[in-house]
Coordinates of C-alpha atoms in Angstrom, one line a residue:
X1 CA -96.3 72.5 36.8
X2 CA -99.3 70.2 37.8
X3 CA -97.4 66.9 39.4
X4 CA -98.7 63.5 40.0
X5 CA -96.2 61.5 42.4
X6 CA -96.9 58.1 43.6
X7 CA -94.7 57.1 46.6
X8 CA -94.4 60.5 47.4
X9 CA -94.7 59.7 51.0
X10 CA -91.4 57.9 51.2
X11 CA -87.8 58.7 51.9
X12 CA -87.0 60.7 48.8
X13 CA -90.6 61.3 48.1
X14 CA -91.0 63.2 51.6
X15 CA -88.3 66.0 50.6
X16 CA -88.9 65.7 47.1
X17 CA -92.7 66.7 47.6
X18 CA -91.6 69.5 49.9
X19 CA -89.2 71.1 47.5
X20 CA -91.3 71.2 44.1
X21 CA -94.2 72.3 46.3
X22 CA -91.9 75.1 47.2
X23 CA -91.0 75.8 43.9
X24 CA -94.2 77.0 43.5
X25 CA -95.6 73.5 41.2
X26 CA -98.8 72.1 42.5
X27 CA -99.3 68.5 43.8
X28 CA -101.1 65.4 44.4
X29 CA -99.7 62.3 46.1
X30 CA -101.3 58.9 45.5
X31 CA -101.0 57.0 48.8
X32 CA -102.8 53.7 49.8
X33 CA -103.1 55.3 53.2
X34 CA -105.2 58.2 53.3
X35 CA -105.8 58.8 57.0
X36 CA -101.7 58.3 58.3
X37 CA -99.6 61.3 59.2
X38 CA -97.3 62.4 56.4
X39 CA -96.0 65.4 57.9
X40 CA -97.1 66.8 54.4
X41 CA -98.8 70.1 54.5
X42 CA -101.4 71.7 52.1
X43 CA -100.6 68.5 49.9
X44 CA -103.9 66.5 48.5
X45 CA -103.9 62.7 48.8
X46 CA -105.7 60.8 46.7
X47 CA -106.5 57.1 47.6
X48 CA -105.0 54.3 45.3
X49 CA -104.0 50.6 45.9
X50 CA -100.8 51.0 43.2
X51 CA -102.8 48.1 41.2
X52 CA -105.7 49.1 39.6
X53 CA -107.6 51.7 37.7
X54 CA -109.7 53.7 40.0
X55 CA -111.3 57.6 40.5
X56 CA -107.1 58.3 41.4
X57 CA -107.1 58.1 37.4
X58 CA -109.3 61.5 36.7
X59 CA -106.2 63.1 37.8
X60 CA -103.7 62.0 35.1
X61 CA -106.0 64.2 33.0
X62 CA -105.2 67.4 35.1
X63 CA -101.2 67.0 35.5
X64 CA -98.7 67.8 33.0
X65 CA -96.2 65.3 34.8
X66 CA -96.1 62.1 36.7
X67 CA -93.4 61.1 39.1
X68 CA -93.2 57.2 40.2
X69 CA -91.5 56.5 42.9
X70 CA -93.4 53.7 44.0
X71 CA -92.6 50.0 46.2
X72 CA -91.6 48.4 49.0
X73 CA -88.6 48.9 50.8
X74 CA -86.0 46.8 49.6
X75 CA -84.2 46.5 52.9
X76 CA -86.8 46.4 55.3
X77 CA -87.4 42.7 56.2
X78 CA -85.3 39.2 55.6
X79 CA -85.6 37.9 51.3
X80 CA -88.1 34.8 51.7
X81 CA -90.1 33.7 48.6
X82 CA -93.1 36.1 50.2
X83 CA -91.0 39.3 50.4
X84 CA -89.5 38.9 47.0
X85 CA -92.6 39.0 45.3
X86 CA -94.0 41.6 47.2
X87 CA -91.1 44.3 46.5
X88 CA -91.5 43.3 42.6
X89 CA -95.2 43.8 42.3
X90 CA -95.2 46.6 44.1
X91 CA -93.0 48.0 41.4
X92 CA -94.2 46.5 38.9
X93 CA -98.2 46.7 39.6
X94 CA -97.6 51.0 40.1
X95 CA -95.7 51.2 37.0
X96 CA -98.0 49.6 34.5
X97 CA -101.1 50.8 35.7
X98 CA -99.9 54.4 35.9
X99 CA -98.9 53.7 32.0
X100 CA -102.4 52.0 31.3
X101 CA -104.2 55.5 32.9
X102 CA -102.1 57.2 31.1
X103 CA -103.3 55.4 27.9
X104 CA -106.7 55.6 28.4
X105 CA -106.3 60.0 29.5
X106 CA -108.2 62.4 27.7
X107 CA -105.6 64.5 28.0
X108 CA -101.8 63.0 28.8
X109 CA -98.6 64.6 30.9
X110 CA -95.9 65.6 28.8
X111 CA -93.1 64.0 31.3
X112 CA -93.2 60.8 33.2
X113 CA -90.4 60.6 35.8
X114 CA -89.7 55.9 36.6
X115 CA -87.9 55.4 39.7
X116 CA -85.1 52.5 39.3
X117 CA -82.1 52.0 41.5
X118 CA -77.9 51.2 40.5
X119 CA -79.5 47.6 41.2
X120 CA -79.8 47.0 37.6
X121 CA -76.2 46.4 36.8
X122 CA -76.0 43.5 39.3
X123 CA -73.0 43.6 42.0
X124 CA -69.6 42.8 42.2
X125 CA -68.4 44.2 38.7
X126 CA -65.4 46.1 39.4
X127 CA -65.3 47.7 35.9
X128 CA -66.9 51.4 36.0
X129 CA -70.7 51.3 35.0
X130 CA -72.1 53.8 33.2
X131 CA -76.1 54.3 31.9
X132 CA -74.7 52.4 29.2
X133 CA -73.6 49.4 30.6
X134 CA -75.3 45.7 30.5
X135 CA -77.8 44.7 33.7
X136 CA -76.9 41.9 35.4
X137 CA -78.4 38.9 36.6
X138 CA -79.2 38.4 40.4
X139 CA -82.3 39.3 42.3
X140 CA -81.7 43.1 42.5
X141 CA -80.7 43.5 38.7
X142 CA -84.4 41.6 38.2
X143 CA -86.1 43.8 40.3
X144 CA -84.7 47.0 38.3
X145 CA -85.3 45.3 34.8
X146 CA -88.9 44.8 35.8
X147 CA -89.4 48.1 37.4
X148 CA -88.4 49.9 34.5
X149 CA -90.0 48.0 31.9
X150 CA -93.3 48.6 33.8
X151 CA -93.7 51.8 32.2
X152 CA -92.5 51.1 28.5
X153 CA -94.5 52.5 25.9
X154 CA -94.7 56.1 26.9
X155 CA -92.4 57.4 24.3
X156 CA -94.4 56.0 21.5
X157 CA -97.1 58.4 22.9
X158 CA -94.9 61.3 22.6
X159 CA -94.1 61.6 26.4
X160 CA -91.0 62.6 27.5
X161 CA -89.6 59.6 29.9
X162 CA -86.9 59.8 33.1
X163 CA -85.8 56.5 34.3
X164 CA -83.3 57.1 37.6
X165 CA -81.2 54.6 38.7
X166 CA -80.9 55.4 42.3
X167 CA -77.6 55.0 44.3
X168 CA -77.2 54.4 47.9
X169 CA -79.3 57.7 49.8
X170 CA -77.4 58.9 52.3
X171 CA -80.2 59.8 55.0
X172 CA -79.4 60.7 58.4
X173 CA -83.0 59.2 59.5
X174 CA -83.2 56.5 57.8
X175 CA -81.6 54.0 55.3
X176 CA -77.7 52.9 54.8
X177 CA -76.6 55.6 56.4
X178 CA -78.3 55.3 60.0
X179 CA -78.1 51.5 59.9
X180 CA -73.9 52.2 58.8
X181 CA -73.7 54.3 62.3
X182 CA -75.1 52.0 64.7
X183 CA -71.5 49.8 65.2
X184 CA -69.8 53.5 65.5
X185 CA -72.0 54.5 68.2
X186 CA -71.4 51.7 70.0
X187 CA -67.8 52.1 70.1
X188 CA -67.4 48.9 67.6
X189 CA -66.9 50.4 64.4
X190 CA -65.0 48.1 61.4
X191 CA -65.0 47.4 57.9
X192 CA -67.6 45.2 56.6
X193 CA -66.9 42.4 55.3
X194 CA -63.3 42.9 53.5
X195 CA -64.3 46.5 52.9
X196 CA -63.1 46.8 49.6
X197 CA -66.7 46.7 48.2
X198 CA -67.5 50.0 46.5
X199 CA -70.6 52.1 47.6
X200 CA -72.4 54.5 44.7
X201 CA -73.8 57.4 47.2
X202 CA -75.7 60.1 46.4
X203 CA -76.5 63.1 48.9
X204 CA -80.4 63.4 49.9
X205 CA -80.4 67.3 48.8
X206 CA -78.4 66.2 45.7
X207 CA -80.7 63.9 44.6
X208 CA -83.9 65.8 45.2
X209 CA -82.0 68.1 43.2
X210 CA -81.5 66.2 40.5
X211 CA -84.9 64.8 40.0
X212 CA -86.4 68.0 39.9
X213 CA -83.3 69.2 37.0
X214 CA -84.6 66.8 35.2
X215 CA -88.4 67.3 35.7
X216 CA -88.0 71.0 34.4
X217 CA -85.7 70.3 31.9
X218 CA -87.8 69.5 27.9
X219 CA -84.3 68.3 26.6
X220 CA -83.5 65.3 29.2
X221 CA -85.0 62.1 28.6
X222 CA -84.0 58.4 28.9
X223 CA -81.9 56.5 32.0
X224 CA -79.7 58.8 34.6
X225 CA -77.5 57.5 37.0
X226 CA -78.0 59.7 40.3
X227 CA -74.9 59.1 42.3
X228 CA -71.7 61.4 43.5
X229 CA -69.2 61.6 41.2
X230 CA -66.5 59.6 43.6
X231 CA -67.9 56.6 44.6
X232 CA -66.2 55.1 47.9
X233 CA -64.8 51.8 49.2
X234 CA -66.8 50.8 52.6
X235 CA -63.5 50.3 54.5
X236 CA -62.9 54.4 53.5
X237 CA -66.4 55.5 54.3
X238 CA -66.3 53.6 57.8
X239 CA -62.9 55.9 58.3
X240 CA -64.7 59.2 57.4
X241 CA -67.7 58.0 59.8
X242 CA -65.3 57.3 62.8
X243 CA -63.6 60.8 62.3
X244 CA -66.6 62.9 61.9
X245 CA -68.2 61.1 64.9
X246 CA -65.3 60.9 67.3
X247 CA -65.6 56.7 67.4
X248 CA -62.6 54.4 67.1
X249 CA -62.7 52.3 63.8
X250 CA -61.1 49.0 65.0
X251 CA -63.9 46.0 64.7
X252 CA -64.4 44.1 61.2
X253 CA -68.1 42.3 60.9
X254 CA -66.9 39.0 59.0
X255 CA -69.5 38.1 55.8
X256 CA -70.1 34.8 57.3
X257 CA -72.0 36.5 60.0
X258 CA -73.9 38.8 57.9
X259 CA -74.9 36.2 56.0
X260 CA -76.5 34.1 58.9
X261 CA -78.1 37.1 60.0
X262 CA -79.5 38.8 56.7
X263 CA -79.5 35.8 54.1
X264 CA -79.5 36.4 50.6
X265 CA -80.7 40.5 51.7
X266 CA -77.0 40.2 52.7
X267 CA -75.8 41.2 49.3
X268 CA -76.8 45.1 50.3
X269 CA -74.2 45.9 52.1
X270 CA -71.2 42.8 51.1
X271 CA -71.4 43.4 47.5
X272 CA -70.4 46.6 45.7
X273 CA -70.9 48.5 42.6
X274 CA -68.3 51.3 41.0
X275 CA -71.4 53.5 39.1
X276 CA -70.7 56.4 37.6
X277 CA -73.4 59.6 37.1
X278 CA -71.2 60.8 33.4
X279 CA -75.2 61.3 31.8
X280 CA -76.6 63.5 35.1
X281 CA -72.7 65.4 34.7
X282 CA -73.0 65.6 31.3
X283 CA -76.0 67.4 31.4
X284 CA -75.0 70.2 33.4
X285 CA -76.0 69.3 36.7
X286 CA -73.8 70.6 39.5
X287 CA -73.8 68.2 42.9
X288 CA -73.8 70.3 45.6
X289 CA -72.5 67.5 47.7
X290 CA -69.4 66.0 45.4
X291 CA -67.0 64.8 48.3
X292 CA -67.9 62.0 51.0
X293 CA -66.5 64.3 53.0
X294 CA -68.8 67.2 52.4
X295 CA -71.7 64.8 52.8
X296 CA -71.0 63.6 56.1
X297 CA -70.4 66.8 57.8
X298 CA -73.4 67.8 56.3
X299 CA -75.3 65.2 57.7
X300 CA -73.9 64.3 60.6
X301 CA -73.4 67.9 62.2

């Protein structure tokens, strides 16, 4: 399979690039930084700015699927006015003129895979939320509505479309997980917040996995949760981390000083969602990495 992926340079895009390229399907990454090191080998970049039509779009004509995984990183810097734009239209902006190429092709992809995130239902709903549940309405649920609307249309053109609602990626390098064992290996590690907020995980390799079952499979279309079956309070995830790693579990971080550090970006890791992956499940996929457990010994060994 010919592949189009933009973001392809990012955490899941990294690995994800790596495997389908070992799976023997041809690539080409659109990346608004041509010259940077990407640790990607015998991979063509092809220069974009993720906002407007440009010589990037002959390729739409050549691939017979297109994988967006395009935008800023959510958690990367404090919510002002400035950054909350700027992770929306970098959404956004990829997502609609990746549909508008795709309009104007000679020749269109059969498949178009929209990266979303568990965002969409909004946070602190304690019911269990399925791909069929209502979005919410704070800043993350808006991000994720706008996101996935940005590439609306394509089925009416007879392309197959993937929207995955990401849950929280477990990476060792980077993400929730290496900010989670910073406290632990310093000795302080607690609960955060009242630690009854539930986390929606998902294994790196699982969701690589996942996203590529769903690339190959002609049958699978519309919105999939990718998350572990068994999603996990943070006060129980904190006691897995201090077992695996050896570090006493002793030290609560209150909210009120989360919130004076992070401000509204707070909401990432004080408010919880209980998401459930019953489409992915349904649809025969088999995590390799089910249990919490499982997970971090995998990635913490």
């Amino acid at each position: 399979m010919r592949i189009l992926i933009s973001g392809g340079t990012g955490m899941i895009g990294r690995p994800l690039v790596t495997r389908l390229q070992e799976s023997g399907h041809q690539l080409w990454i659109l990346t608004r930084k041509i010259g940077a090191r990407h640790n990607l080998k015998n991979i063509q970049m092809v220069h974009w700015d993720g906002s407007r039509l440009g010589e990037w779009s002959e390729y739409v004509n050549q691939v017979d699927a297109i994988i967006n995984l395009a935008g800023e990183n959510i958690g990367a810097k404090r919510w002002s006015d400035k950054r909350k734009k700027q992770i929306i239209e970098s959404r956004v902006n990829a997502g609609e003129i990746l549909t508008e190429a795709i309009k104007q092709a000679r020749k269109r992809p059969r498949v178009f895979v929209q990266a979303s995130a568990i965002g969409f239902y909004g946070v602190n709903r304690h019911e269990n939320l399925t791909e069929a549940s209502a979005s919410g309405d704070d800043f993350l649920a808006d991000i994720c509505i706008k996101w996935e609307e940005s590439s609306n249309g394509l089925e009416s053109l007879g392309i197959r479309r993937v929207v995955i609602r990401t849950g929280v990626v477990l990476s060792k390098n980077e993400g929730a997980l290496n900010r989670m064992l910073i406290p632990f290996k310093l000795f302080v590690g607690g609960p955060i917040g009242g630690g009854r907020q539930m986390i929606s995980w998902i294994h790196p390799f699982d969701e690589i996995a996942a996203i590529q079952y769903m690339l190959e499979n002609d049958e699978l279309a519309g919105v999939f949760n990718l998350t572990a079956p068994e999603p996990i309070s943070n006060a129980d995830l904190g006691r897995y981390l201090a077992r695996i790693t050896h570090r006493p579990y002793w030290l609560p971080v209150p909210a009120f000083a989360l919130r004076i550090l992070l401000g509204e970006m707070c909401t990432l890791v004080l408010d919880g969602q209980n998401v459930t992956s019953l489409r992915l499940v349904d649809a025969g996929f088999q995590f390799k990495y089910g249990k919490i457990e499982d997970a971090l010994k995998n990635l913490l060994a």
